[in-house]
Short mmCIF file of C-alpha atoms in Angstrom, two decimals:
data_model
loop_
_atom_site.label_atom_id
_atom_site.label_comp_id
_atom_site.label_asym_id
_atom_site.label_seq_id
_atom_site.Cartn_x
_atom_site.Cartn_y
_atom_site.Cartn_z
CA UNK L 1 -26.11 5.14 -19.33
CA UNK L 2 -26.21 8.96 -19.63
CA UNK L 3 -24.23 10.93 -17.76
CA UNK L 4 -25.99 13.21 -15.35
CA UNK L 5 -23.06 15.28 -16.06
CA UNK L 6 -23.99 15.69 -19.58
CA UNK L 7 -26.00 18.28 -19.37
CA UNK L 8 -24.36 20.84 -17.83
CA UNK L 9 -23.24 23.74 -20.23
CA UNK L 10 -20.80 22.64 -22.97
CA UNK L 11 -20.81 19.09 -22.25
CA UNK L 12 -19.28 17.12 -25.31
CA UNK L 13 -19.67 13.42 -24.51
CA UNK L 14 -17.65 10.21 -25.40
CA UNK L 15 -19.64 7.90 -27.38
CA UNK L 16 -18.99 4.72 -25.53
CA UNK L 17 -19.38 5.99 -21.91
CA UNK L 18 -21.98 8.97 -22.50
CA UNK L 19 -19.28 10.83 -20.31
CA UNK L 20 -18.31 14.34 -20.66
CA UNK L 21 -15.00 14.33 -22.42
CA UNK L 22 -14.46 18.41 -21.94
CA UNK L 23 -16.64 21.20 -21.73
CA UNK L 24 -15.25 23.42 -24.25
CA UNK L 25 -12.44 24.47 -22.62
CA UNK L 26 -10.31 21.37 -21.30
CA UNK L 27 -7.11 22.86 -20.47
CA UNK L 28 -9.04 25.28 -18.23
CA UNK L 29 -10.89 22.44 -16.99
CA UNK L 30 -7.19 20.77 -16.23
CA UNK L 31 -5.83 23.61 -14.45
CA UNK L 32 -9.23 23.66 -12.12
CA UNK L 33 -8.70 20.02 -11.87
CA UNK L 34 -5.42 19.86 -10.72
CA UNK L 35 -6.16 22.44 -8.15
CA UNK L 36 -8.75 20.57 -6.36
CA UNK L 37 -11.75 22.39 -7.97
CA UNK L 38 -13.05 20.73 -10.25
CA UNK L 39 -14.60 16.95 -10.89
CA UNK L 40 -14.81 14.41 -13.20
CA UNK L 41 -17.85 11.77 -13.72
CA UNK L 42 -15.75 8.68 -14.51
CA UNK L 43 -18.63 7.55 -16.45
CA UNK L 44 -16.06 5.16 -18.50
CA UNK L 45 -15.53 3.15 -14.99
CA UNK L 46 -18.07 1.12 -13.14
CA UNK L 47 -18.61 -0.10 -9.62
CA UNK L 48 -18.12 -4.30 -8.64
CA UNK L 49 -19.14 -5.40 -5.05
CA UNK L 50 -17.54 -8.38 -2.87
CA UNK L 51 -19.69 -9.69 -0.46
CA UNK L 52 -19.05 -12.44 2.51
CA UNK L 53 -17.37 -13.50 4.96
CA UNK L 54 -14.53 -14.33 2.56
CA UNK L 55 -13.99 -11.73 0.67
CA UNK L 56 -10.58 -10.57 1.45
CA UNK L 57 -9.15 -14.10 1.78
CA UNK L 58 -10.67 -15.11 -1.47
CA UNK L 59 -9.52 -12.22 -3.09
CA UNK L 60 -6.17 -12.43 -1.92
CA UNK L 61 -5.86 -15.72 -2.79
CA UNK L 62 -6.32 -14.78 -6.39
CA UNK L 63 -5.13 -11.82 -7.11
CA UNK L 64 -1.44 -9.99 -7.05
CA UNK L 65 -2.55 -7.85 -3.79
CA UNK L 66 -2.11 -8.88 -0.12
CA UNK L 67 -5.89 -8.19 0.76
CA UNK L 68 -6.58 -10.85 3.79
CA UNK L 69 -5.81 -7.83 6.09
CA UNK L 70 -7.05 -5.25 4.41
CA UNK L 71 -8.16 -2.64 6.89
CA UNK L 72 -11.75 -0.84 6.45
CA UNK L 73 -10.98 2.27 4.52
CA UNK L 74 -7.45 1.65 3.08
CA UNK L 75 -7.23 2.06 -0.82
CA UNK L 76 -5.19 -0.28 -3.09
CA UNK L 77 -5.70 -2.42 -5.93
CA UNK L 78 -4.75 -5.56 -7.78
CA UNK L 79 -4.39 -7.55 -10.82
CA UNK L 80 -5.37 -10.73 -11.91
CA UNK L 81 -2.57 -12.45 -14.00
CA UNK L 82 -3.03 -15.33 -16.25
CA UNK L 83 -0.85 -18.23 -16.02
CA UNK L 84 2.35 -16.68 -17.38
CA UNK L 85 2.44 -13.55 -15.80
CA UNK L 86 0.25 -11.38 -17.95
CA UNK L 87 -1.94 -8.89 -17.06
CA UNK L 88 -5.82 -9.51 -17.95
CA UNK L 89 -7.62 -7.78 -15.53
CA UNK L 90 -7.12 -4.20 -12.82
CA UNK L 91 -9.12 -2.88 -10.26
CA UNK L 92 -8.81 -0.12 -7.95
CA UNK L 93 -9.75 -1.49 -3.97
CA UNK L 94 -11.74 -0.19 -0.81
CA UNK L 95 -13.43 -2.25 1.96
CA UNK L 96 -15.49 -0.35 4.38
CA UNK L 97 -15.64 -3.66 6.96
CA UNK L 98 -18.43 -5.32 5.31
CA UNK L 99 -18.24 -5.04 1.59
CA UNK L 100 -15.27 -4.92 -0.64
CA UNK L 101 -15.63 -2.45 -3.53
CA UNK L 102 -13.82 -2.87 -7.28
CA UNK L 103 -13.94 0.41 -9.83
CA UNK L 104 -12.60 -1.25 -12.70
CA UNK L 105 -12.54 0.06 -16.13
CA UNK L 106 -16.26 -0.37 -17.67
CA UNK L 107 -14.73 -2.31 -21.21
CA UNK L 108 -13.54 -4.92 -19.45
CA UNK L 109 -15.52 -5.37 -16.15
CA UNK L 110 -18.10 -7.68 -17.80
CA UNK L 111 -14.96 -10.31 -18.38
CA UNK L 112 -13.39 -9.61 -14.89
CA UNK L 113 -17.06 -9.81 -12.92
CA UNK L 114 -17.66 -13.26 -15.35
CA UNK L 115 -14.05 -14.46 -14.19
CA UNK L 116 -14.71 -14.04 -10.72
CA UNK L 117 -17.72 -15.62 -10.50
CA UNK L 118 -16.58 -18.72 -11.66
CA UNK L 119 -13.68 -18.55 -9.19
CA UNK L 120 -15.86 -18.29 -6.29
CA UNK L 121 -16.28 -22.72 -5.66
CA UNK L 122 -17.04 -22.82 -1.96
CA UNK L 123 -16.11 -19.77 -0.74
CA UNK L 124 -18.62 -17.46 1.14
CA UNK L 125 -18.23 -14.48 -1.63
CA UNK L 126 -21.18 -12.64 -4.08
CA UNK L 127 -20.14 -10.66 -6.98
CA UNK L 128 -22.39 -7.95 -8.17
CA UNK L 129 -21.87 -5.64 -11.00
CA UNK L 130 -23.73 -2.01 -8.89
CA UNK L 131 -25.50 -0.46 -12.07
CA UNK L 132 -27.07 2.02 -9.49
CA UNK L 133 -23.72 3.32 -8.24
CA UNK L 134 -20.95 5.37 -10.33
CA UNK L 135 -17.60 6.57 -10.11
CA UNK L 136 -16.28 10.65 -9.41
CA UNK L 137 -12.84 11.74 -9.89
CA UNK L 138 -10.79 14.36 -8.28
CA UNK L 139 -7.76 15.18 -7.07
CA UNK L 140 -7.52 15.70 -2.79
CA UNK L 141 -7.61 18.95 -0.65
CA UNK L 142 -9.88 20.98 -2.47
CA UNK L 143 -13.40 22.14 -2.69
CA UNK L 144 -13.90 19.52 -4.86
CA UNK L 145 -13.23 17.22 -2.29
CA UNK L 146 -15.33 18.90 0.30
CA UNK L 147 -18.06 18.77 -2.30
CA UNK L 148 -18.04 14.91 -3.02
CA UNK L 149 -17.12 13.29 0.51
CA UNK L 150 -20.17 13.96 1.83
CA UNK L 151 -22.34 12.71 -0.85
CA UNK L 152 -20.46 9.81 -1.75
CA UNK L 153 -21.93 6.31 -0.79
CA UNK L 154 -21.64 5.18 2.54
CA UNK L 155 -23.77 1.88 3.19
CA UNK L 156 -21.49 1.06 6.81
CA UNK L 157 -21.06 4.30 8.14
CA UNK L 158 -17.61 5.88 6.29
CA UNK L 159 -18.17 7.52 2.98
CA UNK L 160 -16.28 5.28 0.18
CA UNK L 161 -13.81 7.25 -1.59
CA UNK L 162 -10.72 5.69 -2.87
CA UNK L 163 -7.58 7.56 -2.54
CA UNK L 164 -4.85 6.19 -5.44
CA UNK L 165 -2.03 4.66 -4.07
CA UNK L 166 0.54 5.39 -6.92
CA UNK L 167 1.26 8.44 -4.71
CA UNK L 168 4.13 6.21 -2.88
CA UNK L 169 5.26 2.65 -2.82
CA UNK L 170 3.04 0.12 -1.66
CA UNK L 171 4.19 -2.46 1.31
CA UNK L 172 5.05 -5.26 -0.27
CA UNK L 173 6.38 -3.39 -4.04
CA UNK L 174 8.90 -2.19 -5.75
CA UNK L 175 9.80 0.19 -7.49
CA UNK L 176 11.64 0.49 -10.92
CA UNK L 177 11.92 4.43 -11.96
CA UNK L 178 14.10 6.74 -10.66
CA UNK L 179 13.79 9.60 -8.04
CA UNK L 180 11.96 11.99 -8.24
CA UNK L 181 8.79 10.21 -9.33
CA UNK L 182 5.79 12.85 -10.92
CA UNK L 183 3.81 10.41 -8.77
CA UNK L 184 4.72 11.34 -5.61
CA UNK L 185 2.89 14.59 -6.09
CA UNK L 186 -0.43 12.50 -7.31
CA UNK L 187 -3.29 13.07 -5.14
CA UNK L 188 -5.95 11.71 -7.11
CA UNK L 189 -9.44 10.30 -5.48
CA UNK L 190 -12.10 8.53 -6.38
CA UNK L 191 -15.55 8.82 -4.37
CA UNK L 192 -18.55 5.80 -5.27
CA UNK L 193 -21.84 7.51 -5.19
CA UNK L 194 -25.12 6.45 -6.41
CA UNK L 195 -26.42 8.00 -9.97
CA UNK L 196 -28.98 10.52 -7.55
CA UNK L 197 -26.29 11.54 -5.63
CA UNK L 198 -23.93 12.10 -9.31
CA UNK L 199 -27.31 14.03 -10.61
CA UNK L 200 -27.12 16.14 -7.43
CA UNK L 201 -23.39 16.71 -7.77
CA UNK L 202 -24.41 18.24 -11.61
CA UNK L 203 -27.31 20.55 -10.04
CA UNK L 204 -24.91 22.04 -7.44
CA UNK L 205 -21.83 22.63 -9.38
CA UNK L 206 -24.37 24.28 -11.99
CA UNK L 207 -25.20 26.79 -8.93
CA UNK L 208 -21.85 27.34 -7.42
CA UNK L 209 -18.61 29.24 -8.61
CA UNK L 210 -16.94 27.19 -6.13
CA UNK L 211 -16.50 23.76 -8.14
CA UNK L 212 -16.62 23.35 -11.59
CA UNK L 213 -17.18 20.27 -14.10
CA UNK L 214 -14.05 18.53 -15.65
CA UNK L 215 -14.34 16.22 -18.24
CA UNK L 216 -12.07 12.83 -19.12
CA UNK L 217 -9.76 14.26 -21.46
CA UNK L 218 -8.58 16.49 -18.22
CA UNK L 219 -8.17 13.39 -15.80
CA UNK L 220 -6.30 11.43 -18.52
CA UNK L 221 -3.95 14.25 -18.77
CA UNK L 222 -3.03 14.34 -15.73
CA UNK L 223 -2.55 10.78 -15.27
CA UNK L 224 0.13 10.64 -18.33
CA UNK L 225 1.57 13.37 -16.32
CA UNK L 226 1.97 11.18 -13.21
CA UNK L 227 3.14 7.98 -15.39
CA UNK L 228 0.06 6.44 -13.96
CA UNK L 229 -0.99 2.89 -16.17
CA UNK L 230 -4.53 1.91 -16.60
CA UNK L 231 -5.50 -1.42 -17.39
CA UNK L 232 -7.89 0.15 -20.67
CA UNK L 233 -4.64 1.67 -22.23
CA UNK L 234 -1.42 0.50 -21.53
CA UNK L 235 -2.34 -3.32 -21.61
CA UNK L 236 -1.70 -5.94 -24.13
CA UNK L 237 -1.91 -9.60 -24.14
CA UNK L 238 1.06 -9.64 -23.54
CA UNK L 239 1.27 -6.96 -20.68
CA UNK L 240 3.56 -7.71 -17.56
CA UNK L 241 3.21 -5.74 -14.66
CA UNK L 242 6.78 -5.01 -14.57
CA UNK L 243 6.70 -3.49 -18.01
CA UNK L 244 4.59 -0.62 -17.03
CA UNK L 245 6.43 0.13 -13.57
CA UNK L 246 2.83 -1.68 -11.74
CA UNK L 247 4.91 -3.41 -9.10
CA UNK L 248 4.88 -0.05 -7.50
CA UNK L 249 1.28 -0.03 -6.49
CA UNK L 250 -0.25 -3.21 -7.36
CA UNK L 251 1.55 -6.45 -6.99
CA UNK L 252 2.89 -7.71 -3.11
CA UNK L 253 6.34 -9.68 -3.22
CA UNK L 254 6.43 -11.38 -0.36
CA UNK L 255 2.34 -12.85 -0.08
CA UNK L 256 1.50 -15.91 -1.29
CA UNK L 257 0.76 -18.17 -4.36
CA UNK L 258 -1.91 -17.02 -6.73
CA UNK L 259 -1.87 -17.33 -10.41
CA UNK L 260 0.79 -15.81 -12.52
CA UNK L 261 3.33 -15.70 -8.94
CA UNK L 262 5.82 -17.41 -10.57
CA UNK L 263 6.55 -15.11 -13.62
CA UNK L 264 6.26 -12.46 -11.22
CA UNK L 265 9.17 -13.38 -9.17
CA UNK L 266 11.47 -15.08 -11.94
CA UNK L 267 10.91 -11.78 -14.29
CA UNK L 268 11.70 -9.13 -10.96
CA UNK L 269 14.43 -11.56 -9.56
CA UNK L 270 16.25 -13.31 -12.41
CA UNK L 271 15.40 -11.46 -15.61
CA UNK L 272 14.08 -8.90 -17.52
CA UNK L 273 10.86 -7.27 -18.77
CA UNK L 274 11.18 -7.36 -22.59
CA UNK L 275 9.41 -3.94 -22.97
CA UNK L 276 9.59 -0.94 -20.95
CA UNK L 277 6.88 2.03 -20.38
CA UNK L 278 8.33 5.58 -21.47
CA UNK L 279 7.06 8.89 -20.98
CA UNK L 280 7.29 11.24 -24.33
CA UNK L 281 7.33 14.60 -24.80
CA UNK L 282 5.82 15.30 -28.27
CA UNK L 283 6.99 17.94 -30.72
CA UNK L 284 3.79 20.48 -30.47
CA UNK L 285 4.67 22.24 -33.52
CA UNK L 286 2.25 20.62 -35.84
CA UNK L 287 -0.40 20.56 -33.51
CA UNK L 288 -0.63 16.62 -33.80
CA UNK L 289 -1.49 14.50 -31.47
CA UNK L 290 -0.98 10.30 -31.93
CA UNK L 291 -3.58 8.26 -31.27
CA UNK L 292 -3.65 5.54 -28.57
CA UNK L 293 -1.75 2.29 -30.78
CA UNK L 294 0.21 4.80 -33.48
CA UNK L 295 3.92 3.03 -34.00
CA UNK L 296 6.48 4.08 -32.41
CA UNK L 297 9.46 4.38 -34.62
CA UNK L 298 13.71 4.68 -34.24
CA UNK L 299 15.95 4.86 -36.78
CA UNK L 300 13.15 3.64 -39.49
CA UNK L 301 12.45 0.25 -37.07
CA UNK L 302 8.92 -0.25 -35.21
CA UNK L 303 10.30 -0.18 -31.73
CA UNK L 304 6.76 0.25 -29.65
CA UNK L 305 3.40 1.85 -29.80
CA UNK L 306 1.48 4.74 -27.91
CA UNK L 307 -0.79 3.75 -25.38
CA UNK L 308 -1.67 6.92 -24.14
CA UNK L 309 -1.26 10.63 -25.55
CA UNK L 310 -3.03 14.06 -24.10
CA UNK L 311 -2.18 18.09 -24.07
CA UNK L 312 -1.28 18.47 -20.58
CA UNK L 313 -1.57 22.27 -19.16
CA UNK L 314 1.96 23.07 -18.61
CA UNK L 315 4.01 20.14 -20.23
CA UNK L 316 2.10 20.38 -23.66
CA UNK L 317 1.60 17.12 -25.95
CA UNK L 318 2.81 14.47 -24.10
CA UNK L 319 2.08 10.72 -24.33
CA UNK L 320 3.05 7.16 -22.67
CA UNK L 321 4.37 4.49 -25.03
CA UNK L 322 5.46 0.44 -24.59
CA UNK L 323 8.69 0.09 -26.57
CA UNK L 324 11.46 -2.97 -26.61
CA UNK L 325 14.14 -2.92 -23.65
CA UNK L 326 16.69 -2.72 -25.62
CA UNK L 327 15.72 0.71 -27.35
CA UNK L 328 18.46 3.50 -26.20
CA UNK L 329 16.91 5.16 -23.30
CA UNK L 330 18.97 8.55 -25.48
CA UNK L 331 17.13 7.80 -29.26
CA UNK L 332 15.02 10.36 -30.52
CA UNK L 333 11.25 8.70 -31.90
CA UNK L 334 9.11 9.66 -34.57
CA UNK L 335 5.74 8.76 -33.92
CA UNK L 336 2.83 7.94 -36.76
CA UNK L 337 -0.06 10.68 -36.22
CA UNK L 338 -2.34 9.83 -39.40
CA UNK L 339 -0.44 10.81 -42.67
CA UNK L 340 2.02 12.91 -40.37
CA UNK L 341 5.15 12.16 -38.67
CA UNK L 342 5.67 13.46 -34.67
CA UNK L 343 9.00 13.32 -33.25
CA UNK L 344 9.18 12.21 -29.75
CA UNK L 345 11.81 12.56 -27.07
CA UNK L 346 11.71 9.98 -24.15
CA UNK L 347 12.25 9.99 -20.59
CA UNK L 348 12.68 7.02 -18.84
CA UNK L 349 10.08 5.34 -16.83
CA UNK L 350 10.92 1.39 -16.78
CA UNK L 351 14.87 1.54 -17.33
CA UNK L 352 16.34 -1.28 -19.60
CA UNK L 353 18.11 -3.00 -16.80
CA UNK L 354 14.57 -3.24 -14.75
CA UNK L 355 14.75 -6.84 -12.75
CA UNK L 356 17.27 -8.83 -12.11
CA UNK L 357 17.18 -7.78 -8.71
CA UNK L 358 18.08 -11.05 -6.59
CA UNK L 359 21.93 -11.29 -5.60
CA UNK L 360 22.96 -14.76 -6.82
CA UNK L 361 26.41 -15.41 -6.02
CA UNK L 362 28.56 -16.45 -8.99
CA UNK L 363 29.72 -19.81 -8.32
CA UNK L 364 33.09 -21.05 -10.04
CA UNK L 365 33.15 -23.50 -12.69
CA UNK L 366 34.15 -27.02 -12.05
CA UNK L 367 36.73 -26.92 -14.88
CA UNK L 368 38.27 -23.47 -13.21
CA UNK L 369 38.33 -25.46 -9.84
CA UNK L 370 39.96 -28.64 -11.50
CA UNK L 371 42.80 -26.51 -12.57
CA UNK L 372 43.28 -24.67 -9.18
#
């Protein structure tokens, strides 16, 4: 689908999403963004809606979020885990009291809106992929804000914007990183609006001075910034949540069983992720930049790959990477960038020692008792 966005003056698009990825000028475009005045068409994210009487229970029942109480108008989101643990699917969450709404990223929504349908059995529940309704980004207490509240959709009264919960600790999460977390300064927001009401968004920010047009490359720098993970970059099939730092936002502890619970709990109580998310700062010198999937290399051993890398506004190249636990959280990287080499200095997201959180007392040995 084309963006209505695309048109507006400058407009280079991504080929998959039609989506704006700048406008000529993207580290402008950040700087606007980060100050509330600017927004983003998240043209690369679509729009799933719950129906029934069951929604919340149904969802909660299979998913990593505790969602049977979710009250109209409070954001979260979930995860659906396969059997061991993994991470296969993401979704941001709002229910405005009749309908639960899912903006989920577009590549893998088909699979996710497939999956759930087949897990609906008896329960009171429609899934519908909304091609009619589409997805603005930008961060809170702006005039950007001002300009897409009001014309975002609002089919029970309240206007459905989604306000990202990696700003703080969920109920129910945890917490890996250390104080003080980049996230607690993340304001970022998400308004649902039908494609008129996204064309109308273009026509007035094309006769304002007020707001201006953003485009992905911009929002995507700002979420490396904030150590934010998105299910269309930093996950694997062999993703746990824990690796990327998700129990923060998107996985309860204490609700009940769903699938994947177990792995959950054994990997944050008894054990240990086996890979870690870091945050790199990337030697700008060369001008490179790695590509999402470029090796990550210490001491002339593949240790991890990038998942996602961007030019941020005031921190410069930056990037997030999965590497092994057991890397030294002090090691210097290079990083493959085509034919070039990019050296990389980490800070620590996901330390090595993440997990093993449960206090199990140490019980003697039977031999060591024999002998007392």
């Amino acid at each position: 689908m084309a963006s209505p966005f695309a048109g507006l003056p400058g407009a280079v698009t991504d080929d998959l999403s039609g989506a704006p990825l700048h406008f000529g000028t993207f580290l402008r475009e950040q700087r606007l963004l980060a100050e509330g005045r600017a927004l983003v068409h998240l043209g690369d994210r679509v729009v799933v809606s719950v129906t029934g009487a069951d929604r919340l229970t149904w969802l909660d029942s299979i998913t990593s979020q505790s969602l049977a109480r979710l009250e109209p108008g409070r954001a979260t989101e979930l995860l659906v885990l396969d059997p061991h643990g993994h991470v296969e699917h993401a979704a941001s969450v709002l229910d405005d009291g009749v309908t639960g709404w899912l903006i989920v990223d577009a590549t893998s929504a088909d699979a996710l809106v497939t999956w759930l349908k087949r897990m609906v059995f008896r329960a009171q529940v429609v899934v519908t992929l909304e091609a009619d309704l589409t997805a603005i980004g930008f961060v809170g207490g702006g005039a950007a804000e001002a300009f897409a509240v009001p014309r975002a959709h609002a089919p029970a009264g309240a206007s459905l914007v989604w306000a990202d919960p990696w700003s703080h600790v969920a109920i129910g999460g945890h917490q890996y990183a250390a104080e003080p977390h980049p996230g607690g300064g993340w304001d970022w927001r998400v308004a649902i609006v039908t494609t008129d009401a996204a064309a109308e968004l273009a026509r007035a920010i094309a006769d304002t001075d007020d707001v201006e047009a953003a485009g992905l490359i911009s929002a995507e720098a700002l979420r490396i910034a904030a150590w934010r993970p998105r299910r269309a970059n930093e996950v694997d099939e062999r993703t746990l949540p824990h690796e990327l730092d998700w129990l923060r936002s998107a996985v309860h502890l204490d609700k009940g069983c769903y699938r994947g619970q177990e792995t959950v709990a054994k990997v944050h109580n008894l054990g240990h992720p086996p890979r870690r998310l870091v945050f790199l700062h990337l030697d700008g010198s060369d001008a490179l930049l790695p590509e999402p999937g470029a090796l990550v290399s210490f001491d002339g051993h593949e240790v991890g790959r990038v998942t996602s890398s961007a030019l941020h506004h005031e921190l410069g190249p930056i990037a997030l990477a999965v590497v092994k636990r057991t890397l030294p959280v002090d090691a210097t990287l290079t990083i493959a960038a085509g034919d070039e080499t990019v050296v990389a200095a980490q800070e620590v997201i996901v330390p090595p020692g993440a997990g093993a959180e449960a206090s199990v007392p140490r019980l003697p040995r039977l031999s060591a008792r024999a002998r007392a």
